[in-house]
C-alpha positions as semicolon CSV with decimal commas, in nm:
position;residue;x (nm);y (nm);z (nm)
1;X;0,000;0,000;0,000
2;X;0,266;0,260;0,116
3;X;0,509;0,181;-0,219
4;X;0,138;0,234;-0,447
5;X;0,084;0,600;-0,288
6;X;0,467;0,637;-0,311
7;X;0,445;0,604;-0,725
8;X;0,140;0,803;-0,710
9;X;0,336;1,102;-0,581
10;X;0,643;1,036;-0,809
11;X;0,375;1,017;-1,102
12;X;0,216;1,370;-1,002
13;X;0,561;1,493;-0,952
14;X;0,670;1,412;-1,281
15;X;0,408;1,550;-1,460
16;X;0,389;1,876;-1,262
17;X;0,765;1,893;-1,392
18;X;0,671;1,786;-1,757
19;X;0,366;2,094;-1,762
20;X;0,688;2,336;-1,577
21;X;0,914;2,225;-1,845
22;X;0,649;2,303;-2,140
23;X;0,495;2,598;-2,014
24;X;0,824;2,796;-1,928
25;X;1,032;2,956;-2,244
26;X;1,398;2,847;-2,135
27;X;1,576;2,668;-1,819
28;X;1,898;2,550;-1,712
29;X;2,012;2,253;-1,530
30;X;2,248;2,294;-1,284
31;X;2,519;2,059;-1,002
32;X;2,454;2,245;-0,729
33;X;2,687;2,043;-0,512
34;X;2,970;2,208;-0,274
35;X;2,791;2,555;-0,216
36;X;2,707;2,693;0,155
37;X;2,342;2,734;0,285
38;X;2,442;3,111;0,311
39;X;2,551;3,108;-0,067
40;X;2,241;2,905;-0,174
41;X;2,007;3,127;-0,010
42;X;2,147;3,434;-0,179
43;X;2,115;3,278;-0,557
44;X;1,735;3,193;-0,470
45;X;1,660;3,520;-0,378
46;X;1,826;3,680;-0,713
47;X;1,668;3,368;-0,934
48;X;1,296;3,476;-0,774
49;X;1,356;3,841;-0,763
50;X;1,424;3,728;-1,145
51;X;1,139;3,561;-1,198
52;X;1,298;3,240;-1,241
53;X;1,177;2,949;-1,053
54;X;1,453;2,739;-0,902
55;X;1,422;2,345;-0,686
56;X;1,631;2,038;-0,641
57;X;1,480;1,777;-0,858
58;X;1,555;1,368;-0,825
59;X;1,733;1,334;-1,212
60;X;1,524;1,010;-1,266
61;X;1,218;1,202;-1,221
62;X;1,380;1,473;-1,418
63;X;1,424;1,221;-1,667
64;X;1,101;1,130;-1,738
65;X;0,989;1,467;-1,741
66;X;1,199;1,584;-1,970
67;X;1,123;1,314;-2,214
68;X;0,726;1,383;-2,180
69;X;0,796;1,745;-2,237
70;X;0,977;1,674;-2,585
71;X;1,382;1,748;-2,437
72;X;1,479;1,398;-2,368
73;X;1,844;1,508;-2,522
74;X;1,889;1,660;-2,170
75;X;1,883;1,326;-2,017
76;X;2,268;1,260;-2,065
77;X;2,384;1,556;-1,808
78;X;2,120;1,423;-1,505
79;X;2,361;1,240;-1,233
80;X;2,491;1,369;-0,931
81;X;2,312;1,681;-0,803
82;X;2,053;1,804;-1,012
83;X;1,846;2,180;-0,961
84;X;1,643;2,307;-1,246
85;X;1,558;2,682;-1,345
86;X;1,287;2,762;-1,532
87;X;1,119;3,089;-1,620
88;X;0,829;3,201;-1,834
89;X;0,888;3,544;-1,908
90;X;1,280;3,594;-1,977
91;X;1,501;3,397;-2,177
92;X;1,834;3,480;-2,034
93;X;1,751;3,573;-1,658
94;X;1,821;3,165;-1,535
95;X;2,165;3,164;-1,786
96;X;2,291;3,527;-1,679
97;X;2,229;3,459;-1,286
98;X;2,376;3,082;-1,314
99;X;2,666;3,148;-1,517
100;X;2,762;3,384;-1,293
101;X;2,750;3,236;-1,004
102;X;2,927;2,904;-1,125
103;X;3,214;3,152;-1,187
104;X;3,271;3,240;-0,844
105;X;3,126;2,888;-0,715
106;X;3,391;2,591;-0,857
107;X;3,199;2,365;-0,723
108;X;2,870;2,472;-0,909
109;X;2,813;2,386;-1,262
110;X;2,558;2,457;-1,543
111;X;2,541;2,154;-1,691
112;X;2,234;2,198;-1,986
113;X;1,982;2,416;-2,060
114;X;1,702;2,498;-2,266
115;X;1,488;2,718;-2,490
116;X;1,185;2,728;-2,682
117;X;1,090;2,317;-2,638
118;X;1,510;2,282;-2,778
119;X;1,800;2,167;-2,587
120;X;2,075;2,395;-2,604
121;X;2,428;2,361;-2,546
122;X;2,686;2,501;-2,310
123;X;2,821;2,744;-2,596
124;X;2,431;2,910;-2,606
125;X;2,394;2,854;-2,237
126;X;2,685;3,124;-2,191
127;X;2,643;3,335;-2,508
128;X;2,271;3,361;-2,325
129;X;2,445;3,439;-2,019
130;X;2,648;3,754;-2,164
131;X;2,332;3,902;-2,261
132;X;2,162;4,184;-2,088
133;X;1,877;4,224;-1,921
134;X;1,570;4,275;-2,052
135;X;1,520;4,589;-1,878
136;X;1,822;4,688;-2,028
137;X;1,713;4,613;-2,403
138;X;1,430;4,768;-2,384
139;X;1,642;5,076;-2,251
140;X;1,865;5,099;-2,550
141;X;1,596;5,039;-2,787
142;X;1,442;5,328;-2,622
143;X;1,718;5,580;-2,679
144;X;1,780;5,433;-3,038
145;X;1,418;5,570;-3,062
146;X;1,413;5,885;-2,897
147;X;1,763;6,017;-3,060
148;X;1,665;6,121;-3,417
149;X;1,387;6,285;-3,192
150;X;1,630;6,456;-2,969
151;X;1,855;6,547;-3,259
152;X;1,559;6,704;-3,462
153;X;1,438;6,863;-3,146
154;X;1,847;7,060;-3,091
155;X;1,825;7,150;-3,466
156;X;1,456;7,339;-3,419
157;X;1,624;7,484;-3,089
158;X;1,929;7,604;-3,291
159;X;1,732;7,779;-3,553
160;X;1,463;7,940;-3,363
161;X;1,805;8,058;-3,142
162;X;1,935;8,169;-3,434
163;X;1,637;8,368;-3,513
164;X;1,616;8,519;-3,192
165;X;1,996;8,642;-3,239
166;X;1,906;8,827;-3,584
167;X;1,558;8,978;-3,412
168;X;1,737;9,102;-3,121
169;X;1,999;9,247;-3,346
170;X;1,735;9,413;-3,570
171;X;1,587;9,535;-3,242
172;X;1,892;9,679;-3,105
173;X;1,992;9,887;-3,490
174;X;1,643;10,020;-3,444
175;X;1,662;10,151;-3,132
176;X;2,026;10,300;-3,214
């Protein structure tokens, strides 16, 4: 009876990973081994501040997700210590904020990842990771917008200046 209600919880568990693993746009596996409680604490604070939603997972349940969900090619990187990042709204928050922290963490690695229903490979992972923010695209896109309006804006400024300079002048030959 007990090992029946055991599967039964591995079953929902693997299929509440397999919907997490469809639904979200990109994720990154991760040996999370050899890291400090204080460390670990910090990085789950920055993932959900991110929006990126971090756990331990058991790989063979991992596994089986990750085949249901279409990404069975990430089943060759699940031994040892497994944690998966996923996130639904940002493609490179889980890559920047892992890759980053594996560099100052020896012990941690990224070991796969993925995007858009794809496995990706370490190369992507880190190209990901190099990327901005999103806040911070969206901020350059913004001043590639507004600077032909800024520039129009100085060159209405300078003429109507320029006008002013050759009114005033009038002005002042008149009154002389």
């Amino acid at each position: 009876m007990a090992s029946e209600k055991v599967l039964e919880q591995k079953k929902a568990t693997v299929a509440a990973l397999t919907e997490r693993l469809q639904n979200s746009i990109a994720g990154v596996v991760v040996k999370y081994e050899g890291i400090t409680v204080e460390d670990d604490t910090k990085l789950r604070k920055e993932l959900r501040e991110a929006g990126v939603k971090y756990t331990v997972v058991k790989n063979t349940l991992l596994a089986r997700a990750a085949d249901n969900a279409g990404l069975g090619d990430m089943k060759g990187v699940l031994e040892g210590t497994t944690a998966l990042a996923t996130c639904d709204e940002d493609y490179v928050a889980a890559a920047r904020i892992l890759c980053k922290f594996a560099d100052k963490h020896k012990s941690f690695e990224v070991k796969s990842g993925y995007m858009d229903d794809a496995v990706i490979g370490m190369d992507k992972i880190e190209s990901l990771a190099k990327l901005p923010s999103r806040e911070v695209l969206l901020a350059n896109v913004l001043g590639a917008f507004q600077a032909p309006i800024a520039s129009f804006a100085r060159a209405v400024q300078a003429i109507v200046d320029k006008q002013n300079e050759g009114t005033e002048a009038a002005a002042e030959e008149t009154a002389e």
